[in-house]
Amino acid sequence: MKAFSYTLAVSTEEATNAGTQSDNNAGGTNLVDLMKIDVMDPKELVDINQLPMRGVTLDDGVLRIGALEKMASVAEQPEVVQHFPVISQALLKSASAQLRNMASIGGNLMQRTRCGYFRDVVMPCNKRVPGSGCPAFAGENRMHAILGVGDACCATHPSDLAVALVALDASVNLQGPKGTRSIKLDDFYLLPEDTPDREHAIEPGELITGVTVPQTNWYQRSAYLKIRDRESYEFALCSAAVALDVDGLKIRDARIAAGGVGTRPWRLPEVAQALIGKRVSQETFEHAVEIATKGARPLSQNGFKVTLLKRTLTRALVHVGGGVA
Amino acid sequence: MNSVSQSIDRVDGKLKVTGQARYSGDHSLPNLCYGYLLQSSIAKGNIQSMDVSAAQHSPGVVAIFTPFNPLKIYSPAQAGEEGAISGDVIPLLQDPAVDYFGQTIGFVVAESFEEARDAARLVKTEYQTQPAIVELQSGLGQAYAPKSVSGMGATVSVLADGVTSIDEALRGAEVLVSATYNSPIEHHNPMEPHATTAIWNGDRLTIYDATQWVQGQQRNLAAVLGIDEANVRVLCPFVGGGFGCKGSMWMHSPLTAAAARVLNRPVKTVLTREQMYTAVGHRPTVRQTVTLGATKQGELTAVKHEAYSSSSRVKFFAEAAAHRTSLALYKSPNIVVTHEIVPLDFAPGTFMRAPGVAPGMFALESAMDELSVKLGVDPVELRLRNYATAEPVHKLPWSSKHLDECYRLGADKFGWSQRRPEPKSTREGDWLVGHGVATALYPAHRSHAEAKIRFQSDGNVSVSAATHDLGTGMYTVLAIVASEALGIPVQRIRPVLGDSGLTLAPVAGGSQSTASVSPAVVAAVDSATKKLISVAVSGAKSPFSGMKPSDVSYANGVLQGGGKAVPFEAVLAALDRSAVEGSGTASPGEEEHQYSFLSFGAQFCEVRVNEWTGEARVTRFTSVMDVGTVVNQKTARSQVIGGIVFGIGMGLLEATKVDPNNGWIANRNLAEYLVPTNADIPHIDVEFLNIPDTKFNSLGVRGIGEIGIAGVPAAIANAIFNATGTRVRDLPITPESLLVEQKGMA
Ligand SMILES: Cc1cc2nc3c(=O)[nH]c(=O)nc-3n(C[C@H](O)[C@H](O)[C@H](O)COP(=O)(O)OP(=O)(O)OC[C@H]3O[C@@H](n4cnc5c(N)ncnc54)[C@H](O)[C@@H]3O)c2cc1C
């Protein structure tokens, strides 16, 4: 761990005006971890835990979650459990109880990839040291992405919450030296392409103050399915966030995204589109998910994710769709 | 006193749950400094230079040792090819050669752990890199037959009269199955990392070291440090799990001691989880081909079991998968096992819980399941048809074998008769349900041991030996065995262990501690009570003064004679003596040549496999064990449950992932090296036959530390086949192997 200075920010303005070499400590479960292994080395550490970015409210058809809310408390909020089960489930299937008690929503959305090459400074990594190369393509890549893979990077985005949120068209609220703005979470995450070191559309000094999710009644019919080697405390091999608007047996609308397979949380609007107007049936689902793997680039050890993604989506759709004959 | 075979709480439990148990890394001393290993980032080559200038000026740095500024370490004694117990073969830091990724190439000492770690990162190492072979597959071309495997030849052949080769026997078989099974490198990952705190007092070394063998460590440390064994004291009263990786001396211990000597300050080194993946051993990866020939009725006529295991090029270790299983389990007129070593440019391997047996039983018991499917014979029935009543190679009878009872009782408890043999015939929603069985076995070992019993004037009795409690329950076992022999409640027994200065005891490995030390405790009780009587009759102030020893007897903590009955503490008080002690030894004897000794078990497993996404979960497990006398039901059960959990990890989760291009290990942490969580573990039903094996030792105890894992991976694989119709022969069994063709929903 490199030497750094520590500041406890008392106002958001103060935090956003910190230098470009600063980083913000929320729960610290990812940042401090990476500092200890020298992967991140901010000169200044700004502790944002005193900032007023709290609260979970559901008013006027909008769910607002403060960036400093803990994963555990958001997962248990009655509004979230009842109206956005996919968000609650994604949170509860993340990490461990101890981590969820510490980790914040903002930190979760900003967490870095678990790619082992990224996390070990003795190895090259284009995300950590741009231009140094990526050994994962010819090395250990079972857990890596098949979608959004460029030539520079194939690491997955690890957050489960982000998958649920992009599915539901959530936005992040940002505050920076130039003021506040809000953008779609789906636009917030960048494809690695030639600059895998740049993961977010966040400007220097900007902070996430919260997340907003538009409410739709049928989001109550949503779920998060996470497939992993072990039953708990593991990142997704593949996951699916789905919400279905079903009228009788007819699908009126759908929201779908996948995790564990993309270099960023992977929204699947084409799959949703293919479902609209169709009857709820296993065949409908199986047919619709075919398009999910369009453009997939399987690597030496993760070719199975092409099939696994479709199966995960279908299983989740059958679960949420219900009533399948 | 009826202490044996009860269910008794750990006597050290309170110390542990209240944080009072001090482990090797828990010692703080004045002037203490901290050691940190610097490990290589290449798999093969030479270090050309190490620039330590920045590191040297880093805050808190005390010293930096490298091959260019080494600490003197002598070569450890070579215990032949199988000498892994003596630790690392190469005295590290003595030359600039790099033989594997993660090899220790430097030792940094600083005022704090963090400062040592930071400084280590500032050392700039230039390598001249050479090509490395780090995968079993790529190394097969260099495979060779070693001189010995598990104390036997690389090939062991049992052929019926007139049969010239195993292949001939197989050609003549009515039914044949043959398949190749693979298991990956696995790491022990005990909760407690290796830790060493070394303190010199003149030329005497006191060292708190996380080890499964205080006296072995004492000997090895003396040898590599170039000092007299009598000047080394190794202390390790608590071990936070070992599973074999603390059975050998690894280089961080002598480096810590050598640095402490040079610096004239105590030094403590605690390995990081990451460092443990290359510094303290692993279970080698094994490829096995099992070919079974049988009659149509399912009687084995020929068994051929070929194994290839990886070994570090610089440190021989054989994972004796075929030798330790196929030569012991089934009756067959023809059995041949072979073993070849595949040398890799990889860190040294070592014993890991049920070495050889765990991967070997996965292959053999999977193959038996394949045979049962081919024959249409129930897997339990097939095993009973091939039941061996004598050890198959030397034809020695078993000292005590009730495996048939394990199968029957296990089948009954599990509800085996309800199983549907046809794959995919049971489902619950979109989960396919399957049932599988496998045998467990593990050799019963015993070594020479000595124990001491000390009657104390406070009314307690201490029992001691240089044995270990790795969380296994050994403190409690010592207390129970002494309690039973002395007729004194367990609460009044004070067990002491984990100190090289105590009486001789073997390595806590090979599941031998209870079988070796318990008979010595009984002998020590005998000698101590004799001593007590002799003191009681000779002391002038004793209530038994002047009586003949034969007129005084000891029972239940009380001396009796001449119409008097006096508790031993009162006798000691009258004599103004603080204690009377006696020691006793016990060794294996003639029986070694008359019988074969093995523990057995039958393990039944239910799995559910999701038919969409292929993840397999164990949902029920039953294990019936024939392990001789069970000294303590409670800790014994914990041991077997722990073994089964270990086996579930081996079956479904554990694998060390090595980059084939550079030997780098991808998952050197507990987030990515997967071991089971509570959510992966169902209710586990463990039952002991509890039949004493008195031909093995007077108490009838065999070992239980390792056998729990033995049949688990195969039971899981067999249950998965029953659930899905897919035979998976590579461990761990992960969803990609089970994404079989899509099925409709029920
Ligand atoms: C063993 C393990 C298993 C895990 N498993 C999972 C899992 O299964 N699924 C999953 O989703 N996650 C998992 N996680 C990740 C965990 O969820 C994250 O570590 C956590 O969410 C990070 O939150 P934090 O508040 O601790 O972030 P911090 O560590 O404090 O910060 C992380 C990053 O976010 C930035 N940041 C924090 N808050 C803000 C803000 N308001 N605005 C801008 N930037 C900000 C920080 O500067 C830093 O760069 C796991 C973690 C571990 C260690």
PDB file of N, CA, C and O in Angstrom, chain A residues 48-67:
ATOM      1  N   ILE A  48     -16.072   9.691   2.182  1.00  0.00           N
ATOM      2  CA  ILE A  48     -17.332  10.385   1.882  1.00  0.00           C
ATOM      3  C   ILE A  48     -18.489   9.938   2.775  1.00  0.00           C
ATOM      4  O   ILE A  48     -19.632  10.329   2.562  1.00  0.00           O
ATOM      5  N   ASN A  49     -18.174   9.157   3.780  1.00  0.00           N
ATOM      6  CA  ASN A  49     -19.263   8.562   4.559  1.00  0.00           C
ATOM      7  C   ASN A  49     -20.127   9.545   5.349  1.00  0.00           C
ATOM      8  O   ASN A  49     -21.225   9.192   5.759  1.00  0.00           O
ATOM      9  N   GLN A  50     -19.617  10.772   5.548  1.00  0.00           N
ATOM     10  CA  GLN A  50     -20.422  11.764   6.278  1.00  0.00           C
ATOM     11  C   GLN A  50     -21.369  12.531   5.348  1.00  0.00           C
ATOM     12  O   GLN A  50     -22.162  13.345   5.816  1.00  0.00           O
ATOM     13  N   LEU A  51     -21.257  12.300   4.049  1.00  0.00           N
ATOM     14  CA  LEU A  51     -22.042  13.116   3.110  1.00  0.00           C
ATOM     15  C   LEU A  51     -23.508  12.681   3.099  1.00  0.00           C
ATOM     16  O   LEU A  51     -23.825  11.514   3.344  1.00  0.00           O
ATOM     17  N   PRO A  52     -24.383  13.616   2.768  1.00  0.00           N
ATOM     18  CA  PRO A  52     -25.821  13.322   2.877  1.00  0.00           C
ATOM     19  C   PRO A  52     -26.366  12.571   1.658  1.00  0.00           C
ATOM     20  O   PRO A  52     -27.242  13.066   0.965  1.00  0.00           O
ATOM     21  N   MET A  53     -25.825  11.427   1.387  1.00  0.00           N
ATOM     22  CA  MET A  53     -26.281  10.669   0.214  1.00  0.00           C
ATOM     23  C   MET A  53     -27.013   9.423   0.675  1.00  0.00           C
ATOM     24  O   MET A  53     -26.692   8.316   0.275  1.00  0.00           O
ATOM     25  N   ARG A  54     -27.966   9.629   1.557  1.00  0.00           N
ATOM     26  CA  ARG A  54     -28.646   8.479   2.154  1.00  0.00           C
ATOM     27  C   ARG A  54     -30.111   8.464   1.745  1.00  0.00           C
ATOM     28  O   ARG A  54     -30.606   9.378   1.106  1.00  0.00           O
ATOM     29  N   GLY A  55     -30.768   7.447   2.182  1.00  0.00           N
ATOM     30  CA  GLY A  55     -32.213   7.378   2.018  1.00  0.00           C
ATOM     31  C   GLY A  55     -32.643   6.514   0.854  1.00  0.00           C
ATOM     32  O   GLY A  55     -31.982   6.458  -0.188  1.00  0.00           O
ATOM     33  N   VAL A  56     -33.755   5.813   1.083  1.00  0.00           N
ATOM     34  CA  VAL A  56     -34.393   5.054   0.016  1.00  0.00           C
ATOM     35  C   VAL A  56     -35.850   5.494   0.018  1.00  0.00           C
ATOM     36  O   VAL A  56     -36.547   5.347   1.025  1.00  0.00           O
ATOM     37  N   THR A  57     -36.319   6.094  -1.080  1.00  0.00           N
ATOM     38  CA  THR A  57     -37.708   6.565  -1.111  1.00  0.00           C
ATOM     39  C   THR A  57     -38.368   6.138  -2.404  1.00  0.00           C
ATOM     40  O   THR A  57     -37.704   5.992  -3.439  1.00  0.00           O
ATOM     41  N   LEU A  58     -39.671   5.940  -2.305  1.00  0.00           N
ATOM     42  CA  LEU A  58     -40.452   5.654  -3.500  1.00  0.00           C
ATOM     43  C   LEU A  58     -41.587   6.666  -3.537  1.00  0.00           C
ATOM     44  O   LEU A  58     -42.559   6.565  -2.797  1.00  0.00           O
ATOM     45  N   ASP A  59     -41.412   7.694  -4.358  1.00  0.00           N
ATOM     46  CA  ASP A  59     -42.404   8.766  -4.463  1.00  0.00           C
ATOM     47  C   ASP A  59     -42.665   9.060  -5.925  1.00  0.00           C
ATOM     48  O   ASP A  59     -41.729   9.096  -6.723  1.00  0.00           O
ATOM     49  N   ASP A  60     -43.911   9.331  -6.233  1.00  0.00           N
ATOM     50  CA  ASP A  60     -44.279   9.738  -7.592  1.00  0.00           C
ATOM     51  C   ASP A  60     -43.702   8.805  -8.657  1.00  0.00           C
ATOM     52  O   ASP A  60     -43.196   9.242  -9.683  1.00  0.00           O
ATOM     53  N   GLY A  61     -43.721   7.522  -8.364  1.00  0.00           N
ATOM     54  CA  GLY A  61     -43.274   6.573  -9.383  1.00  0.00           C
ATOM     55  C   GLY A  61     -41.777   6.582  -9.634  1.00  0.00           C
ATOM     56  O   GLY A  61     -41.318   6.128 -10.668  1.00  0.00           O
ATOM     57  N   VAL A  62     -41.013   7.069  -8.659  1.00  0.00           N
ATOM     58  CA  VAL A  62     -39.554   7.000  -8.818  1.00  0.00           C
ATOM     59  C   VAL A  62     -38.927   6.475  -7.529  1.00  0.00           C
ATOM     60  O   VAL A  62     -39.195   6.987  -6.435  1.00  0.00           O
ATOM     61  N   LEU A  63     -38.105   5.451  -7.689  1.00  0.00           N
ATOM     62  CA  LEU A  63     -37.343   4.937  -6.554  1.00  0.00           C
ATOM     63  C   LEU A  63     -36.009   5.664  -6.524  1.00  0.00           C
ATOM     64  O   LEU A  63     -35.283   5.703  -7.518  1.00  0.00           O
ATOM     65  N   ARG A  64     -35.711   6.268  -5.356  1.00  0.00           N
ATOM     66  CA  ARG A  64     -34.438   6.988  -5.221  1.00  0.00           C
ATOM     67  C   ARG A  64     -33.609   6.305  -4.133  1.00  0.00           C
ATOM     68  O   ARG A  64     -34.075   6.128  -3.007  1.00  0.00           O
ATOM     69  N   ILE A  65     -32.396   5.972  -4.481  1.00  0.00           N
ATOM     70  CA  ILE A  65     -31.506   5.311  -3.516  1.00  0.00           C
ATOM     71  C   ILE A  65     -30.259   6.176  -3.359  1.00  0.00           C
ATOM     72  O   ILE A  65     -29.579   6.472  -4.347  1.00  0.00           O
ATOM     73  N   GLY A  66     -29.967   6.574  -2.137  1.00  0.00           N
ATOM     74  CA  GLY A  66     -28.762   7.355  -1.877  1.00  0.00           C
ATOM     75  C   GLY A  66     -27.512   6.510  -2.091  1.00  0.00           C
ATOM     76  O   GLY A  66     -27.494   5.320  -1.762  1.00  0.00           O
ATOM     77  N   ALA A  67     -26.470   7.133  -2.604  1.00  0.00           N
ATOM     78  CA  ALA A  67     -25.256   6.388  -2.964  1.00  0.00           C
ATOM     79  C   ALA A  67     -24.574   5.756  -1.763  1.00  0.00           C
ATOM     80  O   ALA A  67     -23.845   4.780  -1.891  1.00  0.00           O
TER      81      ALA A  67
END
